[in-house]
Tab-separated table of C-alpha atoms and ligand atoms in Angstrom:
chain	number	residue	atom	x	y	z
J	1	MET	CA	32.949	-20.512	-1.192
J	2	SER	CA	32.674	-20.662	2.425
J	3	ILE	CA	29.394	-20.917	4.057
J	4	LEU	CA	28.909	-17.712	5.001
J	5	THR	CA	29.392	-16.377	1.447
J	6	GLU	CA	26.754	-19.261	0.450
J	7	ILE	CA	24.419	-18.000	2.966
J	8	SER	CA	24.989	-14.182	1.848
J	9	GLU	CA	24.941	-14.526	-1.810
J	10	ASN	CA	21.407	-16.891	-1.914
J	11	LEU	CA	19.622	-14.101	-0.083
J	12	GLN	CA	20.272	-12.055	-2.690
J	13	LYS	CA	18.896	-14.618	-4.919
J	14	GLY	CA	15.791	-14.750	-3.031
J	15	LYS	CA	16.701	-18.765	-2.467
J	16	ALA	CA	14.407	-18.979	1.134
J	17	LYS	CA	14.839	-23.047	0.726
J	18	ILE	CA	18.284	-23.066	0.413
J	19	VAL	CA	18.826	-20.061	2.860
J	20	ALA	CA	17.253	-22.134	5.839
J	21	GLU	CA	18.965	-25.321	4.707
J	22	LEU	CA	22.263	-23.174	4.838
J	23	VAL	CA	22.234	-21.661	8.469
J	24	GLN	CA	20.712	-25.287	9.480
J	25	THR	CA	23.861	-26.833	8.071
J	26	ALA	CA	26.041	-23.918	8.953
J	27	LEU	CA	25.007	-23.918	12.978
J	28	ASP	CA	25.616	-27.788	12.525
J	29	GLU	CA	28.869	-27.458	11.881
J	30	GLY	CA	28.796	-24.976	14.607
J	31	VAL	CA	29.071	-21.554	13.216
J	32	ALA	CA	28.272	-18.851	15.402
J	33	ALA	CA	25.208	-18.088	15.469
J	34	ASN	CA	26.218	-14.438	15.459
J	35	ALA	CA	29.181	-14.838	12.292
J	36	ILE	CA	25.748	-16.166	10.582
J	37	LEU	CA	23.845	-13.462	10.925
J	38	ASN	CA	26.427	-10.570	10.851
J	39	GLU	CA	28.458	-12.207	7.573
J	40	GLY	CA	26.082	-14.535	5.963
J	41	LEU	CA	22.612	-12.692	6.060
J	42	LEU	CA	22.645	-8.994	7.017
J	43	ALA	CA	26.158	-9.095	4.886
J	44	GLY	CA	23.662	-10.367	1.892
J	45	MET	CA	21.015	-7.895	2.580
J	46	ASN	CA	23.105	-5.341	2.241
J	47	VAL	CA	23.852	-5.839	-1.441
J	48	ILE	CA	20.599	-5.657	-1.641
J	49	GLY	CA	20.359	-2.623	-0.133
J	50	GLU	CA	22.965	-1.038	-1.624
J	51	LYS	CA	21.626	-3.116	-5.393
J	52	PHE	CA	18.200	-1.854	-4.914
J	53	LYS	CA	19.642	2.073	-4.184
J	54	ASN	CA	21.262	1.756	-7.122
J	55	ASN	CA	18.049	0.284	-9.592
J	56	GLU	CA	20.429	-2.109	-10.190
J	57	VAL	CA	17.428	-4.321	-8.135
J	58	TYR	CA	13.780	-3.412	-7.700
J	59	VAL	CA	10.881	-3.633	-5.126
J	60	PRO	CA	10.076	-7.810	-6.039
J	61	GLU	CA	13.925	-8.917	-5.499
J	62	VAL	CA	13.903	-6.662	-2.710
J	63	LEU	CA	11.060	-8.957	-1.431
J	64	VAL	CA	12.507	-11.787	-1.921
J	65	ALA	CA	15.441	-11.622	-0.348
J	66	ALA	CA	13.777	-10.173	2.388
J	67	ARG	CA	11.806	-13.278	2.524
J	68	ALA	CA	14.964	-15.555	2.368
J	69	MET	CA	16.586	-13.310	5.235
J	70	ASN	CA	12.691	-14.182	7.435
J	71	LYS	CA	13.409	-17.608	6.965
J	72	GLY	CA	17.069	-17.901	7.805
J	73	THR	CA	16.386	-15.577	10.755
J	74	THR	CA	13.547	-17.885	12.275
J	75	ILE	CA	15.918	-20.709	12.391
J	76	LEU	CA	19.115	-19.288	13.988
J	77	LYS	CA	16.643	-16.763	16.312
J	78	PRO	CA	17.021	-20.316	19.342
J	79	HIS	CA	20.196	-19.913	19.167
J	80	LEU	CA	20.552	-16.374	19.437
J	81	ALA	CA	18.527	-17.200	22.552
J	82	ALA	CA	20.833	-19.156	24.115
J	83	ALA	CA	24.371	-17.090	24.044
J	84	GLY	CA	21.862	-14.920	26.672
J	85	VAL	CA	21.792	-14.322	29.883
J	86	GLN	CA	17.812	-14.259	32.001
J	87	ALA	CA	17.180	-10.710	32.917
J	88	THR	CA	14.124	-9.528	33.891
J	89	GLY	CA	11.917	-7.176	32.432
J	90	LYS	CA	9.042	-6.165	29.565
J	91	VAL	CA	9.463	-4.064	26.554
J	92	CYS	CA	7.261	-3.511	23.507
J	93	ILE	CA	8.721	-2.951	20.288
J	94	GLY	CA	6.924	-2.477	16.717
J	95	THR	CA	7.478	-0.554	13.378
J	96	VAL	CA	5.821	3.120	14.060
J	97	GLN	CA	2.645	3.975	11.854
J	98	GLY	CA	2.733	3.703	7.675
J	99	ASP	CA	6.734	1.402	7.893
J	100	LEU	CA	6.250	-1.231	7.028
J	101	HIS	CA	9.981	-2.470	7.042
J	102	ASP	CA	10.140	-5.207	9.222
J	103	ILE	CA	13.734	-6.895	9.270
J	104	GLY	CA	15.647	-4.899	11.489
J	105	LYS	CA	12.707	-4.734	13.896
J	106	ASN	CA	12.375	-8.756	13.920
J	107	LEU	CA	16.468	-8.467	14.585
J	108	VAL	CA	16.638	-6.359	17.561
J	109	LYS	CA	13.028	-8.129	18.558
J	110	MET	CA	15.306	-11.156	18.190
J	111	MET	CA	18.281	-9.946	19.824
J	112	LEU	CA	15.776	-8.660	23.089
J	113	GLU	CA	14.366	-12.098	23.839
J	114	GLY	CA	18.303	-12.975	23.762
J	115	LYS	CA	18.272	-11.155	26.257
J	116	GLY	CA	15.932	-12.839	28.291
J	117	LEU	CA	13.524	-10.127	28.215
J	118	GLU	CA	9.710	-10.517	27.600
J	119	VAL	CA	8.672	-9.010	24.050
J	120	VAL	CA	5.054	-7.938	23.100
J	121	ASP	CA	5.626	-7.302	19.197
J	122	LEU	CA	3.213	-5.091	17.787
J	123	GLY	CA	4.807	-5.488	14.038
J	124	THR	CA	3.902	-2.573	11.607
J	125	ASP	CA	2.496	0.496	11.378
J	126	VAL	CA	1.709	1.346	14.988
J	127	SER	CA	0.202	3.930	16.150
J	128	PRO	CA	1.537	6.251	18.677
J	129	GLU	CA	-1.685	5.291	20.958
J	130	THR	CA	-0.729	2.349	20.506
J	131	PHE	CA	2.610	1.579	21.610
J	132	VAL	CA	2.034	3.860	24.761
J	133	GLN	CA	-1.424	1.864	25.714
J	134	THR	CA	0.452	-1.974	25.275
J	135	ALA	CA	3.193	-0.581	27.936
J	136	ILE	CA	0.015	0.554	30.084
J	137	GLU	CA	-1.491	-1.722	30.295
J	138	GLN	CA	1.286	-4.497	29.480
J	139	ASN	CA	3.866	-3.154	31.955
J	140	CYS	CA	6.537	-2.545	29.571
J	141	GLN	CA	9.453	-1.490	31.264
J	142	VAL	CA	10.670	0.019	27.333
J	143	ILE	CA	9.325	1.451	24.543
J	144	CYS	CA	11.471	0.172	21.269
J	145	CYS	CA	9.995	2.087	18.027
J	146	SER	CA	11.624	1.373	14.827
J	147	ALA	CA	11.667	3.094	11.366
J	148	LEU	CA	13.325	3.187	8.287
J	149	LEU	CA	11.436	6.021	6.035
J	150	THR	CA	11.976	10.075	6.230
J	151	THR	CA	8.581	10.408	5.906
J	152	THR	CA	7.444	8.171	9.011
J	153	MET	CA	10.380	9.023	12.350
J	154	GLY	CA	8.350	11.825	12.992
J	155	VAL	CA	6.036	9.246	14.346
J	156	MET	CA	8.624	8.608	17.118
J	157	GLU	CA	7.545	11.616	18.738
J	158	ASP	CA	4.459	11.319	18.680
J	159	VAL	CA	5.149	8.257	20.836
J	160	VAL	CA	7.512	10.902	23.493
J	161	LYS	CA	4.246	13.221	22.966
J	162	LYS	CA	1.658	10.518	23.664
J	163	ALA	CA	3.545	9.285	26.779
J	164	VAL	CA	3.079	12.842	27.751
J	165	GLU	CA	0.092	13.047	26.901
J	166	LEU	CA	-1.430	10.056	29.209
J	167	GLY	CA	0.936	10.754	31.715
J	168	VAL	CA	3.306	7.560	31.697
J	169	ARG	CA	6.177	9.692	30.632
J	170	ASP	CA	8.774	9.139	34.092
J	171	LYS	CA	7.111	5.672	33.987
J	172	VAL	CA	8.555	4.107	30.781
J	173	LYS	CA	11.638	4.293	28.065
J	174	ILE	CA	11.554	4.760	24.801
J	175	MET	CA	13.811	3.625	22.114
J	176	ILE	CA	14.571	4.847	18.629
J	177	GLY	CA	16.386	3.299	15.484
J	178	GLY	CA	16.427	2.543	12.391
J	179	ALA	CA	18.820	3.910	9.170
J	180	PRO	CA	17.584	7.480	9.407
J	181	VAL	CA	17.543	8.015	12.778
J	182	ASN	CA	20.658	9.187	14.243
J	183	GLU	CA	21.244	10.747	18.383
J	184	ASP	CA	21.069	14.431	17.351
J	185	TYR	CA	17.275	13.131	16.437
J	186	CYS	CA	16.840	11.234	19.871
J	187	GLN	CA	17.927	13.889	22.157
J	188	LYS	CA	15.316	16.885	19.660
J	189	ILE	CA	12.221	14.769	19.850
J	190	GLY	CA	12.896	13.672	23.516
J	191	ALA	CA	13.628	10.141	23.761
J	192	ASP	CA	15.909	8.144	26.139
J	193	LEU	CA	18.245	6.537	23.556
J	194	TYR	CA	19.055	5.901	20.031
J	195	THR	CA	21.203	3.025	19.346
J	196	PRO	CA	22.705	2.366	15.732
J	197	ASP	CA	22.389	-1.756	15.678
J	198	ALA	CA	20.282	-4.688	17.102
J	199	ALA	CA	22.901	-5.814	19.695
J	200	SER	CA	23.378	-2.897	21.472
J	201	ALA	CA	19.209	-2.179	21.095
J	202	ALA	CA	19.302	-5.223	23.502
J	203	ASP	CA	22.050	-4.536	25.849
J	204	ALA	CA	20.531	-0.640	26.333
J	205	ALA	CA	17.043	-2.076	27.464
J	206	VAL	CA	18.645	-4.471	29.544
J	207	GLU	CA	19.722	-1.677	31.373
J	208	PHE	CA	16.369	-0.034	31.056
J	209	CYS	CA	14.408	-2.998	32.286
J	210	LYS	CA	17.106	-2.822	35.573
J	211	GLY	CA	15.945	0.241	36.516
M	301	B1M	CO1	12.049	0.274	1.263
M	301	B1M	N1	13.088	1.008	1.833
M	301	B1M	N2	11.105	0.928	0.406
M	301	B1M	N3	11.845	-1.625	1.582
M	301	B1M	N4	14.234	-0.235	2.473
M	301	B1M	C1	14.173	1.541	1.995
M	301	B1M	C2	14.561	1.870	3.725
M	301	B1M	C3	15.307	2.901	1.669
M	301	B1M	C4	17.249	3.174	2.144
M	301	B1M	C5	15.778	2.710	-0.073
M	301	B1M	C6	16.637	3.360	-0.767
M	301	B1M	O1	16.056	4.020	-1.724
M	301	B1M	N5	18.104	3.125	-1.032
M	301	B1M	C7	13.832	3.083	1.179
M	301	B1M	C8	13.827	5.036	2.672
M	301	B1M	C9	14.518	5.981	1.730
M	301	B1M	C10	14.122	7.317	3.161
M	301	B1M	O2	13.164	6.667	3.105
M	301	B1M	N6	15.379	7.651	3.152
M	301	B1M	C11	13.560	2.441	1.297
M	301	B1M	C12	12.199	2.845	0.323
M	301	B1M	C13	11.823	4.376	-0.391
M	301	B1M	C14	10.735	1.835	0.544
M	301	B1M	C15	9.128	2.888	-0.663
M	301	B1M	C16	8.244	3.802	-0.643
M	301	B1M	C17	9.763	2.008	-2.159
M	301	B1M	C18	7.964	1.744	-2.727
M	301	B1M	O3	7.972	0.992	-2.315
M	301	B1M	N7	8.175	3.310	-3.800
M	301	B1M	C19	8.824	1.054	0.009
M	301	B1M	C20	7.611	2.167	1.359
M	301	B1M	C21	6.638	0.945	2.491
M	301	B1M	C22	6.320	0.841	3.568
M	301	B1M	O4	6.923	1.283	4.202
M	301	B1M	N8	5.141	2.077	3.675
M	301	B1M	C23	8.929	0.965	0.216
M	301	B1M	C24	9.016	-1.223	0.990
M	301	B1M	C25	10.462	-1.673	0.941
M	301	B1M	C26	9.931	-3.689	1.204
M	301	B1M	C27	8.239	-4.195	1.377
M	301	B1M	C28	10.255	-4.118	-1.164
M	301	B1M	C29	11.245	-4.507	1.580
M	301	B1M	C30	10.397	-4.365	2.873
M	301	B1M	C31	10.348	-5.672	3.210
M	301	B1M	C32	10.219	-5.828	5.087
M	301	B1M	O5	10.760	-5.307	5.627
M	301	B1M	N9	9.445	-7.089	5.275
M	301	B1M	C33	12.035	-3.058	1.784
M	301	B1M	C34	13.215	-2.980	1.943
M	301	B1M	C35	13.815	-4.807	2.414
M	301	B1M	C36	14.487	-1.724	2.220
M	301	B1M	C37	16.073	-2.215	2.225
M	301	B1M	C38	16.685	-2.547	0.335
M	301	B1M	C39	16.407	-3.122	3.200
M	301	B1M	C40	16.250	-2.489	4.568
M	301	B1M	C41	16.132	-3.325	4.998
M	301	B1M	O6	15.390	-4.360	6.162
M	301	B1M	N10	17.640	-3.523	5.592
M	301	B1M	C42	16.528	-0.794	2.477
M	301	B1M	C43	17.980	-0.025	1.300
M	301	B1M	C44	18.347	0.081	2.966
M	301	B1M	O7	17.999	-0.224	3.939
M	301	B1M	N11	20.143	0.029	2.224
M	301	B1M	C45	15.549	0.315	2.113
M	301	B1M	C46	18.182	-4.903	6.689
M	301	B1M	C47	17.709	-4.269	8.131
M	301	B1M	C48	18.590	-5.047	9.272
M	301	B1M	O8	18.108	-3.453	8.536
M	301	B1M	O9	16.545	-1.823	9.385
M	301	B1M	O10	17.838	-0.809	9.325
M	301	B1M	P1	17.389	-1.724	9.105
M	301	B1M	O11	17.501	-2.733	10.802
M	301	B1M	C49	18.984	-2.030	11.663
M	301	B1M	C50	19.288	-0.661	12.149
M	301	B1M	O12	18.705	0.470	11.219
M	301	B1M	C51	18.807	-1.177	13.419
M	301	B1M	O13	19.241	-2.412	13.940
M	301	B1M	C52	19.316	-3.410	12.581
M	301	B1M	C53	20.414	-3.845	12.958
M	301	B1M	O14	21.026	-4.050	14.014
M	301	B1M	N12	17.677	-0.650	13.998
M	301	B1M	C54	16.812	-0.547	15.189
M	301	B1M	C55	16.297	-0.703	12.931
M	301	B1M	N13	14.912	-1.212	14.143
M	301	B1M	C56	15.876	-0.279	15.338
M	301	B1M	C57	15.070	-0.383	16.905
M	301	B1M	C58	15.593	0.455	17.322
M	301	B1M	C59	17.254	0.401	17.657
M	301	B1M	C60	18.323	-0.223	16.132
M	301	B1M	O15	15.871	0.465	18.795
M	301	B1M	C61	13.980	0.461	19.144
C-alpha cells in the first residue's frame, strides 16, 4: 500500500496520531506536499463525505476524521507555504454566520499563506459586520467567505450589502467559495469572484492584492 493510501485510510478511521506520523514520514521521503494534501488527506475526507451522505457513517466518525485531517494539515502547512512565492497583501477569511465547517476554510487560509499573503483568520460563525469591520480596521484588500450549508450561503449576500452600507464596496474585493456556492450565485449576489478550490482561491487573491 502506498503511503498516500495509508494516510487516506487512517484519516477515514480517525487515527489522528498515525495520520500525523505518516504525513511526516511522507515528507521525509520526499513526497510533494501537494500530493500528500490531495491524494492522501483530501482523498480520505472525500470518502468520508460520500459515506456521510449515504448514511454509512455519522457525525462522530466525521468529527474524528476531521480532527485527523487538521492534524495532518498542521504538519503540512509550512511545507505548502514554502512552495509559495512572496506577495504582498492582506486578506481576512472566515466561515459565515451559522456555519461551523472549517476544514475547507483552513485549507484556503493555508494556501493564501502559502502565497505569502497575510491572513486574518476570523474562524467560524462570522457575522457580515465582523467581516467588513475587520477589512476596514486591518486594511484587508480581500474578504474571503466560506460556506458549506445551503442554509448559510445567504450570509454571503449580507457581507456584500454590509460592505456597500459601510461605504467600502469599491475598496475591498469579496471572494466566495464552498460546496453549495457557484459562479451563478456569485454574480447574483454581486460578489467579485467564486473559486471552486483552495488553490485557485489563493491565486485569485494574489491577483486582487496586486491591484
Ligand atoms: Co457537515 N454537512 N454538517 N459537518 N459536512 C456537509 C457540508 C453536507 C454536504 C453533508 C451531507 O449531507 N452530504 C451537509 C450540508 C447539506 C447542505 O446544506 N446542502 C452537512 C450538514 C447537513 C451538517 C449539519 C447540519 C449536520 C447535522 O448536525 N445534522 C451540521 C451543521 C453544523 C453547522 O455548521 N452549524 C454539520 C456538521 C458537521 C461536522 C461538525 C460533523 C463536520 C465539520 C467539522 C469541521 O469542519 N471542523 C462536518 C463535515 C466534516 C462535513 C462533510 C462530510 C465534509 C466537509 C469538508 O470538510 N469537506 C460535508 C460533506 C461533503 O462535503 N462531502 C458536510 C472537505 C473540505 C476540504 O471541503 O469545505 O468544500 P470544502 O472546501 C473545499 C471547497 O469547497 C473550497 O476549497 C476547499 C478545497 O480546496 N472552498 C473555498 C471552501 N471554502 C472556500 C472559500 C473560497 C474558495 C474556495 O474563497 C473564499
